[in-house]
PDB file of C-alpha atoms in Angstrom:
ATOM      1  CA  UNK A1401      81.950 154.364 142.643  1.00 45.00           C
ATOM      2  CA  UNK A1402      85.012 153.765 140.495  1.00 43.00           C
ATOM      3  CA  UNK A1403      84.873 151.977 137.163  1.00 44.00           C
ATOM      4  CA  UNK A1404      86.653 148.835 138.499  1.00 42.00           C
ATOM      5  CA  UNK A1405      84.074 148.678 141.292  1.00 42.00           C
ATOM      6  CA  UNK A1406      81.222 148.914 138.797  1.00 46.00           C
ATOM      7  CA  UNK A1407      82.796 146.218 136.653  1.00 43.00           C
ATOM      8  CA  UNK A1408      83.214 143.973 139.678  1.00 43.00           C
ATOM      9  CA  UNK A1409      79.574 144.448 140.684  1.00 44.00           C
ATOM     10  CA  UNK A1410      78.440 143.699 137.134  1.00 48.00           C
ATOM     11  CA  UNK A1411      80.541 140.538 136.959  1.00 43.00           C
ATOM     12  CA  UNK A1412      79.247 139.377 140.331  1.00 45.00           C
ATOM     13  CA  UNK A1413      75.644 140.034 139.284  1.00 48.00           C
ATOM     14  CA  UNK A1414      76.118 138.097 136.046  1.00 45.00           C
ATOM     15  CA  UNK A1415      77.787 135.242 137.875  1.00 47.00           C
ATOM     16  CA  UNK A1416      74.955 135.070 140.418  1.00 48.00           C
ATOM     17  CA  UNK A1417      72.435 135.043 137.586  1.00 45.00           C
ATOM     18  CA  UNK A1418      74.180 132.133 135.907  1.00 44.00           C
ATOM     19  CA  UNK A1419      74.251 130.195 139.178  1.00 42.00           C
ATOM     20  CA  UNK A1420      70.516 130.735 139.529  1.00 42.00           C
ATOM     21  CA  UNK A1421      69.908 129.567 135.982  1.00 43.00           C
ATOM     22  CA  UNK A1422      71.972 126.440 136.587  1.00 43.00           C
ATOM     23  CA  UNK A1423      69.863 125.648 139.633  1.00 46.00           C
ATOM     24  CA  UNK A1424      66.736 125.820 137.477  1.00 50.00           C
ATOM     25  CA  UNK A1425      67.891 123.185 134.998  1.00 58.00           C
ATOM     26  CA  UNK A1426      65.151 120.708 134.292  1.00 77.00           C
ATOM     27  CA  UNK A1427      65.727 117.112 135.410  1.00 75.00           C
ATOM     28  CA  UNK A1428      65.364 115.876 131.825  1.00 80.00           C
ATOM     29  CA  UNK A1429      68.206 118.206 130.760  1.00 88.00           C
ATOM     30  CA  UNK A1430      70.443 116.836 133.532  1.00 87.00           C
ATOM     31  CA  UNK A1431      69.612 113.289 132.462  1.00 88.00           C
ATOM     32  CA  UNK A1432      70.235 113.995 128.781  1.00 89.00           C
ATOM     33  CA  UNK A1433      73.529 115.728 129.501  1.00 90.00           C
ATOM     34  CA  UNK A1434      74.637 112.776 131.635  1.00 90.00           C
ATOM     35  CA  UNK A1435      73.664 110.333 128.874  1.00 90.00           C
ATOM     36  CA  UNK A1436      75.726 112.316 126.362  1.00 91.00           C
ATOM     37  CA  UNK A1437      78.742 112.367 128.707  1.00 89.00           C
ATOM     38  CA  UNK A1438      78.385 108.632 129.288  1.00 90.00           C
ATOM     39  CA  UNK A1439      78.287 108.062 125.530  1.00 89.00           C
ATOM     40  CA  UNK A1440      81.540 109.973 125.114  1.00 87.00           C
ATOM     41  CA  UNK A1441      83.138 108.039 127.974  1.00 87.00           C
ATOM     42  CA  UNK A1442      82.071 104.711 126.518  1.00 88.00           C
ATOM     43  CA  UNK A1443      83.681 105.604 123.198  1.00 88.00           C
ATOM     44  CA  UNK A1444      87.021 106.337 124.858  1.00 84.00           C
ATOM     45  CA  UNK A1445      89.253 103.339 125.198  1.00 80.00           C
ATOM     46  CA  UNK A1446      91.415 103.686 128.289  1.00 81.00           C
ATOM     47  CA  UNK A1447      92.931 100.991 130.465  1.00 82.00           C
ATOM     48  CA  UNK A1448      91.210 102.221 133.625  1.00 85.00           C
ATOM     49  CA  UNK A1449      87.840 101.246 132.121  1.00 82.00           C
ATOM     50  CA  UNK A1450      88.710  97.780 133.437  1.00 86.00           C
ATOM     51  CA  UNK A1451      89.096  98.957 137.039  1.00 88.00           C
ATOM     52  CA  UNK A1452      86.664  97.375 139.486  1.00 90.00           C
ATOM     53  CA  UNK A1453      83.846  99.370 141.033  1.00 90.00           C
ATOM     54  CA  UNK A1454      80.940  98.279 143.200  1.00 89.00           C
ATOM     55  CA  UNK A1455      78.144  96.816 141.112  1.00 90.00           C
ATOM     56  CA  UNK A1456      75.150  98.745 142.400  1.00 89.00           C
ATOM     57  CA  UNK A1457      72.953  97.226 139.697  1.00 85.00           C
ATOM     58  CA  UNK A1458      73.475  93.587 140.743  1.00 81.00           C
ATOM     59  CA  UNK A1459      70.432  92.219 142.524  1.00 70.00           C
ATOM     60  CA  UNK A1460      69.101  95.624 143.596  1.00 61.00           C
ATOM     61  CA  UNK A1461      65.610  95.184 142.247  1.00 65.00           C
ATOM     62  CA  UNK A1462      64.175  96.613 145.487  1.00 65.00           C
ATOM     63  CA  UNK A1463      66.011  99.956 145.236  1.00 72.00           C
ATOM     64  CA  UNK A1464      63.919 102.826 143.989  1.00 83.00           C
ATOM     65  CA  UNK A1465      65.155 105.236 141.329  1.00 84.00           C
ATOM     66  CA  UNK A1466      66.450 107.774 143.853  1.00 85.00           C
ATOM     67  CA  UNK A1467      68.461 105.135 145.721  1.00 86.00           C
ATOM     68  CA  UNK A1468      70.005 103.906 142.479  1.00 87.00           C
ATOM     69  CA  UNK A1469      70.897 107.463 141.407  1.00 89.00           C
ATOM     70  CA  UNK A1470      72.308 108.236 144.837  1.00 89.00           C
ATOM     71  CA  UNK A1471      74.486 105.109 144.803  1.00 90.00           C
ATOM     72  CA  UNK A1472      75.532 105.819 141.224  1.00 91.00           C
ATOM     73  CA  UNK A1473      76.701 109.243 142.401  1.00 92.00           C
ATOM     74  CA  UNK A1474      79.060 107.569 144.854  1.00 90.00           C
ATOM     75  CA  UNK A1475      80.449 105.093 142.321  1.00 91.00           C
ATOM     76  CA  UNK A1476      80.885 107.838 139.715  1.00 91.00           C
ATOM     77  CA  UNK A1477      82.853 109.915 142.223  1.00 89.00           C
ATOM     78  CA  UNK A1478      85.079 106.916 142.921  1.00 87.00           C
ATOM     79  CA  UNK A1479      85.806 106.539 139.197  1.00 87.00           C
ATOM     80  CA  UNK A1480      86.600 110.182 138.476  1.00 86.00           C
ATOM     81  CA  UNK A1481      90.332 109.452 138.653  1.00 85.00           C
ATOM     82  CA  UNK A1482      89.808 107.490 135.445  1.00 84.00           C
ATOM     83  CA  UNK A1483      87.453 109.882 133.683  1.00 82.00           C
ATOM     84  CA  UNK A1484      87.169 113.535 134.622  1.00 83.00           C
ATOM     85  CA  UNK A1485      83.648 113.704 133.165  1.00 83.00           C
ATOM     86  CA  UNK A1486      82.447 111.353 135.893  1.00 88.00           C
ATOM     87  CA  UNK A1487      82.591 114.278 138.299  1.00 88.00           C
ATOM     88  CA  UNK A1488      80.090 116.167 136.126  1.00 88.00           C
ATOM     89  CA  UNK A1489      77.882 113.106 135.888  1.00 90.00           C
ATOM     90  CA  UNK A1490      77.980 112.660 139.659  1.00 90.00           C
ATOM     91  CA  UNK A1491      77.040 116.329 140.156  1.00 90.00           C
ATOM     92  CA  UNK A1492      74.109 115.950 137.758  1.00 90.00           C
ATOM     93  CA  UNK A1493      72.922 112.824 139.549  1.00 90.00           C
ATOM     94  CA  UNK A1494      73.304 114.470 142.938  1.00 90.00           C
ATOM     95  CA  UNK A1495      71.260 117.447 141.706  1.00 89.00           C
ATOM     96  CA  UNK A1496      68.503 115.075 140.599  1.00 87.00           C
ATOM     97  CA  UNK A1497      68.519 113.227 143.918  1.00 87.00           C
ATOM     98  CA  UNK A1498      68.370 116.447 145.910  1.00 86.00           C
ATOM     99  CA  UNK A1499      65.601 117.839 143.709  1.00 83.00           C
ATOM    100  CA  UNK A1500      63.426 114.745 144.006  1.00 81.00           C
ATOM    101  CA  UNK A1501      64.037 114.006 147.685  1.00 77.00           C
ATOM    102  CA  UNK A1502      62.660 116.010 150.572  1.00 71.00           C
ATOM    103  CA  UNK A1503      65.583 115.037 152.815  1.00 63.00           C
ATOM    104  CA  UNK A1504      68.984 116.592 152.068  1.00 59.00           C
ATOM    105  CA  UNK A1505      71.189 113.919 150.569  1.00 65.00           C
ATOM    106  CA  UNK A1506      74.768 113.525 149.588  1.00 65.00           C
ATOM    107  CA  UNK A1507      76.377 110.636 147.844  1.00 69.00           C
ATOM    108  CA  UNK A1508      74.924 107.470 149.381  1.00 81.00           C
ATOM    109  CA  UNK A1509      77.102 104.897 151.058  1.00 79.00           C
ATOM    110  CA  UNK A1510      77.637 101.846 148.895  1.00 83.00           C
ATOM    111  CA  UNK A1511      78.176  98.529 150.623  1.00 81.00           C
ATOM    112  CA  UNK A1512      81.069  96.409 149.470  1.00 80.00           C
ATOM    113  CA  UNK A1513      79.895  93.470 147.481  1.00 80.00           C
ATOM    114  CA  UNK A1514      79.841  92.387 143.882  1.00 87.00           C
ATOM    115  CA  UNK A1515      82.099  94.348 141.604  1.00 89.00           C
ATOM    116  CA  UNK A1516      82.025  95.112 137.927  1.00 90.00           C
ATOM    117  CA  UNK A1517      84.272  96.961 135.526  1.00 91.00           C
ATOM    118  CA  UNK A1518      83.962 100.724 135.344  1.00 91.00           C
ATOM    119  CA  UNK A1519      83.033 100.315 131.686  1.00 91.00           C
ATOM    120  CA  UNK A1520      80.142  97.968 132.525  1.00 93.00           C
ATOM    121  CA  UNK A1521      78.982 100.370 135.257  1.00 92.00           C
ATOM    122  CA  UNK A1522      78.910 103.160 132.654  1.00 93.00           C
ATOM    123  CA  UNK A1523      76.883 100.973 130.254  1.00 94.00           C
ATOM    124  CA  UNK A1524      74.394 100.066 132.989  1.00 93.00           C
ATOM    125  CA  UNK A1525      74.101 103.656 134.217  1.00 93.00           C
ATOM    126  CA  UNK A1526      73.472 104.909 130.695  1.00 94.00           C
ATOM    127  CA  UNK A1527      70.722 102.308 130.254  1.00 93.00           C
ATOM    128  CA  UNK A1528      69.057 103.384 133.537  1.00 91.00           C
ATOM    129  CA  UNK A1529      69.252 107.078 132.652  1.00 92.00           C
ATOM    130  CA  UNK A1530      67.791 106.430 129.192  1.00 92.00           C
ATOM    131  CA  UNK A1531      64.893 104.616 130.823  1.00 90.00           C
ATOM    132  CA  UNK A1532      64.345 107.544 133.214  1.00 88.00           C
ATOM    133  CA  UNK A1533      64.245 109.988 130.289  1.00 87.00           C
ATOM    134  CA  UNK A1534      61.457 107.920 128.745  1.00 86.00           C
ATOM    135  CA  UNK A1535      59.557 107.808 132.061  1.00 81.00           C
ATOM    136  CA  UNK A1536      57.663 110.839 133.210  1.00 64.00           C
ATOM    137  CA  UNK A1537      58.955 110.743 136.801  1.00 59.00           C
ATOM    138  CA  UNK A1538      61.996 112.961 136.119  1.00 59.00           C
ATOM    139  CA  UNK A1539      60.647 115.480 133.608  1.00 53.00           C
TER     140      UNK A1539
END
């Protein structure tokens, strides 16, 4: 085998190993990383923080943690045009939902209803994630 072929195989093996390691990330690490990203987003002052998003936290006392995270994934994806880091947060949340649920899930549909500012959504999501870190259900 030529040297470029060996290099290519080595790079592919390393890349596959990193993908496997990423899949093994603990839920608490995903939550903590998302909380840190949310903190950075909340410190940034941009005009799109005022854009309206669906308020998944309004009156949803009957939703379980997975439903809230799944809906938050959808809202975060909708807001990624404002903040690029929301895509990473949505991927983290989706990973948590898929890990904790036996059924394969994607971003959940979110019914139109009450709206809130993107900034308030970020504050509420950060509060929920901080509570989940303290709970033992996602560790």
